[in-house]
Amino acid sequence: HSQCGSQLGFLTDKHHLCGKSSFNMFCPRVPKKKGPVEPVDMNGELAQQVKKMISDGKVVIFSKTYCPYCNMAKEVFDKIKFQYTAIELDKRDDGDTIQAILGEMTGATTVPRV
């Protein structure tokens, strides 16, 4: 969807967002437990499930319910009536691990991950 791409440029090219190159405005990963997050197994069952979620959907938004930028991303798709799958990481017991897997896949652990 070309309309979608132009409206979502802020999700894919953060360097041009409001003329700033700060990533601080996206919702960071906040571990539920104190201490370092264990390394993730990119060949493990959960990583394979994440890869399948992504390949099965046209658009998948990894989100957190309290994140205003996640809500903005979902509103863009709602506005153009484009179907997407939202995975709410803060509502899942394995949400932190999924977010770490996405970090390995994309190089960033902030949400939204579209």
mmCIF file with all atom_site columns, C-alpha atoms in Angstrom:
data_model
loop_
_atom_site.group_PDB
_atom_site.id
_atom_site.type_symbol
_atom_site.label_atom_id
_atom_site.label_alt_id
_atom_site.label_comp_id
_atom_site.label_asym_id
_atom_site.label_entity_id
_atom_site.label_seq_id
_atom_site.pdbx_PDB_ins_code
_atom_site.Cartn_x
_atom_site.Cartn_y
_atom_site.Cartn_z
_atom_site.occupancy
_atom_site.B_iso_or_equiv
_atom_site.pdbx_formal_charge
_atom_site.auth_seq_id
_atom_site.auth_comp_id
_atom_site.auth_asym_id
_atom_site.auth_atom_id
_atom_site.pdbx_PDB_model_num
ATOM 1   C CA . HIS A 1 1   ? 0.000  0.000   0.000  1.00 0.00 ? 1   HIS A CA 1
ATOM 2   C CA . SER A 1 2   ? 1.736  3.197   -1.099 1.00 0.00 ? 2   SER A CA 1
ATOM 3   C CA . GLN A 1 3   ? -0.542 5.298   1.116  1.00 0.00 ? 3   GLN A CA 1
ATOM 4   C CA . CYS A 1 4   ? 0.459  3.164   4.058  1.00 0.00 ? 4   CYS A CA 1
ATOM 5   C CA . GLY A 1 5   ? 4.169  3.471   3.315  1.00 0.00 ? 5   GLY A CA 1
ATOM 6   C CA . SER A 1 6   ? 4.105  7.240   3.171  1.00 0.00 ? 6   SER A CA 1
ATOM 7   C CA . GLN A 1 7   ? 2.152  7.498   6.412  1.00 0.00 ? 7   GLN A CA 1
ATOM 8   C CA . LEU A 1 8   ? 4.405  5.021   8.174  1.00 0.00 ? 8   LEU A CA 1
ATOM 9   C CA . GLY A 1 9   ? 7.724  6.508   7.149  1.00 0.00 ? 9   GLY A CA 1
ATOM 10  C CA . PHE A 1 10  ? 8.315  7.364   10.800 1.00 0.00 ? 10  PHE A CA 1
ATOM 11  C CA . LEU A 1 11  ? 8.350  3.682   11.653 1.00 0.00 ? 11  LEU A CA 1
ATOM 12  C CA . THR A 1 12  ? 10.970 2.739   9.109  1.00 0.00 ? 12  THR A CA 1
ATOM 13  C CA . ASP A 1 13  ? 13.140 5.861   8.863  1.00 0.00 ? 13  ASP A CA 1
ATOM 14  C CA . LYS A 1 14  ? 13.466 7.249   12.357 1.00 0.00 ? 14  LYS A CA 1
ATOM 15  C CA . HIS A 1 15  ? 16.314 9.608   11.390 1.00 0.00 ? 15  HIS A CA 1
ATOM 16  C CA . HIS A 1 16  ? 13.882 11.936  9.636  1.00 0.00 ? 16  HIS A CA 1
ATOM 17  C CA . LEU A 1 17  ? 11.246 11.953  12.356 1.00 0.00 ? 17  LEU A CA 1
ATOM 18  C CA . CYS A 1 18  ? 10.607 15.579  13.321 1.00 0.00 ? 18  CYS A CA 1
ATOM 19  C CA . GLY A 1 19  ? 14.086 16.419  12.047 1.00 0.00 ? 19  GLY A CA 1
ATOM 20  C CA . LYS A 1 20  ? 15.702 14.484  14.906 1.00 0.00 ? 20  LYS A CA 1
ATOM 21  C CA . SER A 1 21  ? 17.674 11.295  15.083 1.00 0.00 ? 21  SER A CA 1
ATOM 22  C CA . SER A 1 22  ? 16.657 10.330  18.599 1.00 0.00 ? 22  SER A CA 1
ATOM 23  C CA . PHE A 1 23  ? 15.261 6.885   19.287 1.00 0.00 ? 23  PHE A CA 1
ATOM 24  C CA . ASN A 1 24  ? 14.179 7.873   22.810 1.00 0.00 ? 24  ASN A CA 1
ATOM 25  C CA . MET A 1 25  ? 10.626 8.652   21.768 1.00 0.00 ? 25  MET A CA 1
ATOM 26  C CA . PHE A 1 26  ? 9.853  4.997   21.050 1.00 0.00 ? 26  PHE A CA 1
ATOM 27  C CA . CYS A 1 27  ? 8.788  2.801   23.940 1.00 0.00 ? 27  CYS A CA 1
ATOM 28  C CA . PRO A 1 28  ? 11.821 0.938   25.276 1.00 0.00 ? 28  PRO A CA 1
ATOM 29  C CA . ARG A 1 29  ? 11.862 -2.637  26.414 1.00 0.00 ? 29  ARG A CA 1
ATOM 30  C CA . VAL A 1 30  ? 11.427 -2.709  30.160 1.00 0.00 ? 30  VAL A CA 1
ATOM 31  C CA . PRO A 1 31  ? 12.237 -6.109  31.664 1.00 0.00 ? 31  PRO A CA 1
ATOM 32  C CA . LYS A 1 32  ? 9.785  -7.349  34.286 1.00 0.00 ? 32  LYS A CA 1
ATOM 33  C CA . LYS A 1 33  ? 12.641 -8.837  36.305 1.00 0.00 ? 33  LYS A CA 1
ATOM 34  C CA . LYS A 1 34  ? 15.665 -6.930  37.528 1.00 0.00 ? 34  LYS A CA 1
ATOM 35  C CA . GLY A 1 35  ? 18.980 -7.964  36.087 1.00 0.00 ? 35  GLY A CA 1
ATOM 36  C CA . PRO A 1 36  ? 20.178 -8.807  32.604 1.00 0.00 ? 36  PRO A CA 1
ATOM 37  C CA . VAL A 1 37  ? 17.895 -10.480 30.120 1.00 0.00 ? 37  VAL A CA 1
ATOM 38  C CA . GLU A 1 38  ? 19.227 -13.876 29.139 1.00 0.00 ? 38  GLU A CA 1
ATOM 39  C CA . PRO A 1 39  ? 20.463 -14.279 25.556 1.00 0.00 ? 39  PRO A CA 1
ATOM 40  C CA . VAL A 1 40  ? 17.768 -15.579 23.251 1.00 0.00 ? 40  VAL A CA 1
ATOM 41  C CA . ASP A 1 41  ? 17.970 -18.739 21.187 1.00 0.00 ? 41  ASP A CA 1
ATOM 42  C CA . MET A 1 42  ? 17.234 -17.625 17.631 1.00 0.00 ? 42  MET A CA 1
ATOM 43  C CA . ASN A 1 43  ? 16.800 -21.284 16.650 1.00 0.00 ? 43  ASN A CA 1
ATOM 44  C CA . GLY A 1 44  ? 14.488 -22.042 19.566 1.00 0.00 ? 44  GLY A CA 1
ATOM 45  C CA . GLU A 1 45  ? 10.771 -22.721 19.475 1.00 0.00 ? 45  GLU A CA 1
ATOM 46  C CA . LEU A 1 46  ? 9.675  -19.200 20.447 1.00 0.00 ? 46  LEU A CA 1
ATOM 47  C CA . ALA A 1 47  ? 11.931 -17.555 17.852 1.00 0.00 ? 47  ALA A CA 1
ATOM 48  C CA . GLN A 1 48  ? 10.472 -19.882 15.226 1.00 0.00 ? 48  GLN A CA 1
ATOM 49  C CA . GLN A 1 49  ? 6.949  -18.929 16.356 1.00 0.00 ? 49  GLN A CA 1
ATOM 50  C CA . VAL A 1 50  ? 7.810  -15.218 16.035 1.00 0.00 ? 50  VAL A CA 1
ATOM 51  C CA . LYS A 1 51  ? 9.194  -15.774 12.533 1.00 0.00 ? 51  LYS A CA 1
ATOM 52  C CA . LYS A 1 52  ? 6.004  -17.654 11.626 1.00 0.00 ? 52  LYS A CA 1
ATOM 53  C CA . MET A 1 53  ? 3.798  -14.837 13.014 1.00 0.00 ? 53  MET A CA 1
ATOM 54  C CA . ILE A 1 54  ? 5.668  -12.413 10.783 1.00 0.00 ? 54  ILE A CA 1
ATOM 55  C CA . SER A 1 55  ? 5.560  -14.583 7.667  1.00 0.00 ? 55  SER A CA 1
ATOM 56  C CA . ASP A 1 56  ? 1.879  -15.489 8.109  1.00 0.00 ? 56  ASP A CA 1
ATOM 57  C CA . GLY A 1 57  ? 0.617  -11.907 8.322  1.00 0.00 ? 57  GLY A CA 1
ATOM 58  C CA . LYS A 1 58  ? 0.681  -9.106  5.775  1.00 0.00 ? 58  LYS A CA 1
ATOM 59  C CA . VAL A 1 59  ? 1.271  -6.635  8.610  1.00 0.00 ? 59  VAL A CA 1
ATOM 60  C CA . VAL A 1 60  ? 2.176  -7.592  12.161 1.00 0.00 ? 60  VAL A CA 1
ATOM 61  C CA . ILE A 1 61  ? 2.583  -4.927  14.836 1.00 0.00 ? 61  ILE A CA 1
ATOM 62  C CA . PHE A 1 62  ? 4.481  -5.926  17.952 1.00 0.00 ? 62  PHE A CA 1
ATOM 63  C CA . SER A 1 63  ? 3.081  -3.473  20.446 1.00 0.00 ? 63  SER A CA 1
ATOM 64  C CA . LYS A 1 64  ? 2.423  -2.622  24.082 1.00 0.00 ? 64  LYS A CA 1
ATOM 65  C CA . THR A 1 65  ? -1.011 -1.467  25.152 1.00 0.00 ? 65  THR A CA 1
ATOM 66  C CA . TYR A 1 66  ? 0.314  1.558   27.069 1.00 0.00 ? 66  TYR A CA 1
ATOM 67  C CA . CYS A 1 67  ? 2.652  2.778   24.303 1.00 0.00 ? 67  CYS A CA 1
ATOM 68  C CA . PRO A 1 68  ? 1.337  5.899   22.523 1.00 0.00 ? 68  PRO A CA 1
ATOM 69  C CA . TYR A 1 69  ? 3.535  5.270   19.466 1.00 0.00 ? 69  TYR A CA 1
ATOM 70  C CA . CYS A 1 70  ? 2.165  1.738   19.155 1.00 0.00 ? 70  CYS A CA 1
ATOM 71  C CA . ASN A 1 71  ? -1.356 3.132   19.306 1.00 0.00 ? 71  ASN A CA 1
ATOM 72  C CA . MET A 1 72  ? -0.468 5.704   16.634 1.00 0.00 ? 72  MET A CA 1
ATOM 73  C CA . ALA A 1 73  ? 0.828  2.945   14.354 1.00 0.00 ? 73  ALA A CA 1
ATOM 74  C CA . LYS A 1 74  ? -2.347 0.896   14.815 1.00 0.00 ? 74  LYS A CA 1
ATOM 75  C CA . GLU A 1 75  ? -4.499 3.983   14.201 1.00 0.00 ? 75  GLU A CA 1
ATOM 76  C CA . VAL A 1 76  ? -2.793 4.538   10.832 1.00 0.00 ? 76  VAL A CA 1
ATOM 77  C CA . PHE A 1 77  ? -3.797 1.052   9.702  1.00 0.00 ? 77  PHE A CA 1
ATOM 78  C CA . ASP A 1 78  ? -7.281 1.432   11.195 1.00 0.00 ? 78  ASP A CA 1
ATOM 79  C CA . LYS A 1 79  ? -7.746 4.728   9.348  1.00 0.00 ? 79  LYS A CA 1
ATOM 80  C CA . ILE A 1 80  ? -6.954 3.197   5.957  1.00 0.00 ? 80  ILE A CA 1
ATOM 81  C CA . LYS A 1 81  ? -8.905 0.037   6.877  1.00 0.00 ? 81  LYS A CA 1
ATOM 82  C CA . PHE A 1 82  ? -5.878 -2.196  6.384  1.00 0.00 ? 82  PHE A CA 1
ATOM 83  C CA . GLN A 1 83  ? -6.026 -5.439  8.340  1.00 0.00 ? 83  GLN A CA 1
ATOM 84  C CA . TYR A 1 84  ? -3.125 -6.151  10.678 1.00 0.00 ? 84  TYR A CA 1
ATOM 85  C CA . THR A 1 85  ? -2.298 -8.454  13.556 1.00 0.00 ? 85  THR A CA 1
ATOM 86  C CA . ALA A 1 86  ? -1.319 -6.787  16.830 1.00 0.00 ? 86  ALA A CA 1
ATOM 87  C CA . ILE A 1 87  ? 0.805  -8.756  19.269 1.00 0.00 ? 87  ILE A CA 1
ATOM 88  C CA . GLU A 1 88  ? 0.533  -6.997  22.643 1.00 0.00 ? 88  GLU A CA 1
ATOM 89  C CA . LEU A 1 89  ? 3.815  -7.865  24.343 1.00 0.00 ? 89  LEU A CA 1
ATOM 90  C CA . ASP A 1 90  ? 2.797  -6.514  27.758 1.00 0.00 ? 90  ASP A CA 1
ATOM 91  C CA . LYS A 1 91  ? -0.131 -8.952  27.853 1.00 0.00 ? 91  LYS A CA 1
ATOM 92  C CA . ARG A 1 92  ? 2.031  -12.030 27.253 1.00 0.00 ? 92  ARG A CA 1
ATOM 93  C CA . ASP A 1 93  ? 4.178  -13.919 29.747 1.00 0.00 ? 93  ASP A CA 1
ATOM 94  C CA . ASP A 1 94  ? 6.801  -14.331 27.007 1.00 0.00 ? 94  ASP A CA 1
ATOM 95  C CA . GLY A 1 95  ? 6.566  -10.706 25.840 1.00 0.00 ? 95  GLY A CA 1
ATOM 96  C CA . ASP A 1 96  ? 10.045 -9.738  27.087 1.00 0.00 ? 96  ASP A CA 1
ATOM 97  C CA . THR A 1 97  ? 11.586 -12.710 25.320 1.00 0.00 ? 97  THR A CA 1
ATOM 98  C CA . ILE A 1 98  ? 9.701  -11.933 22.098 1.00 0.00 ? 98  ILE A CA 1
ATOM 99  C CA . GLN A 1 99  ? 10.950 -8.360  22.324 1.00 0.00 ? 99  GLN A CA 1
ATOM 100 C CA . ALA A 1 100 ? 14.530 -9.621  22.743 1.00 0.00 ? 100 ALA A CA 1
ATOM 101 C CA . ILE A 1 101 ? 14.055 -11.898 19.712 1.00 0.00 ? 101 ILE A CA 1
ATOM 102 C CA . LEU A 1 102 ? 12.804 -8.929  17.691 1.00 0.00 ? 102 LEU A CA 1
ATOM 103 C CA . GLY A 1 103 ? 15.876 -7.035  18.866 1.00 0.00 ? 103 GLY A CA 1
ATOM 104 C CA . GLU A 1 104 ? 18.113 -9.755  17.456 1.00 0.00 ? 104 GLU A CA 1
ATOM 105 C CA . MET A 1 105 ? 16.135 -9.742  14.201 1.00 0.00 ? 105 MET A CA 1
ATOM 106 C CA . THR A 1 106 ? 15.911 -5.976  13.691 1.00 0.00 ? 106 THR A CA 1
ATOM 107 C CA . GLY A 1 107 ? 18.720 -4.458  15.734 1.00 0.00 ? 107 GLY A CA 1
ATOM 108 C CA . ALA A 1 108 ? 16.359 -2.550  18.052 1.00 0.00 ? 108 ALA A CA 1
ATOM 109 C CA . THR A 1 109 ? 14.146 -3.517  20.974 1.00 0.00 ? 109 THR A CA 1
ATOM 110 C CA . THR A 1 110 ? 11.793 -0.547  20.960 1.00 0.00 ? 110 THR A CA 1
ATOM 111 C CA . VAL A 1 111 ? 8.139  -0.837  20.046 1.00 0.00 ? 111 VAL A CA 1
ATOM 112 C CA . PRO A 1 112 ? 6.268  -0.625  17.835 1.00 0.00 ? 112 PRO A CA 1
ATOM 113 C CA . ARG A 1 113 ? 7.973  -3.163  15.612 1.00 0.00 ? 113 ARG A CA 1
ATOM 114 C CA . VAL A 1 114 ? 5.974  -3.317  12.377 1.00 0.00 ? 114 VAL A CA 1
#
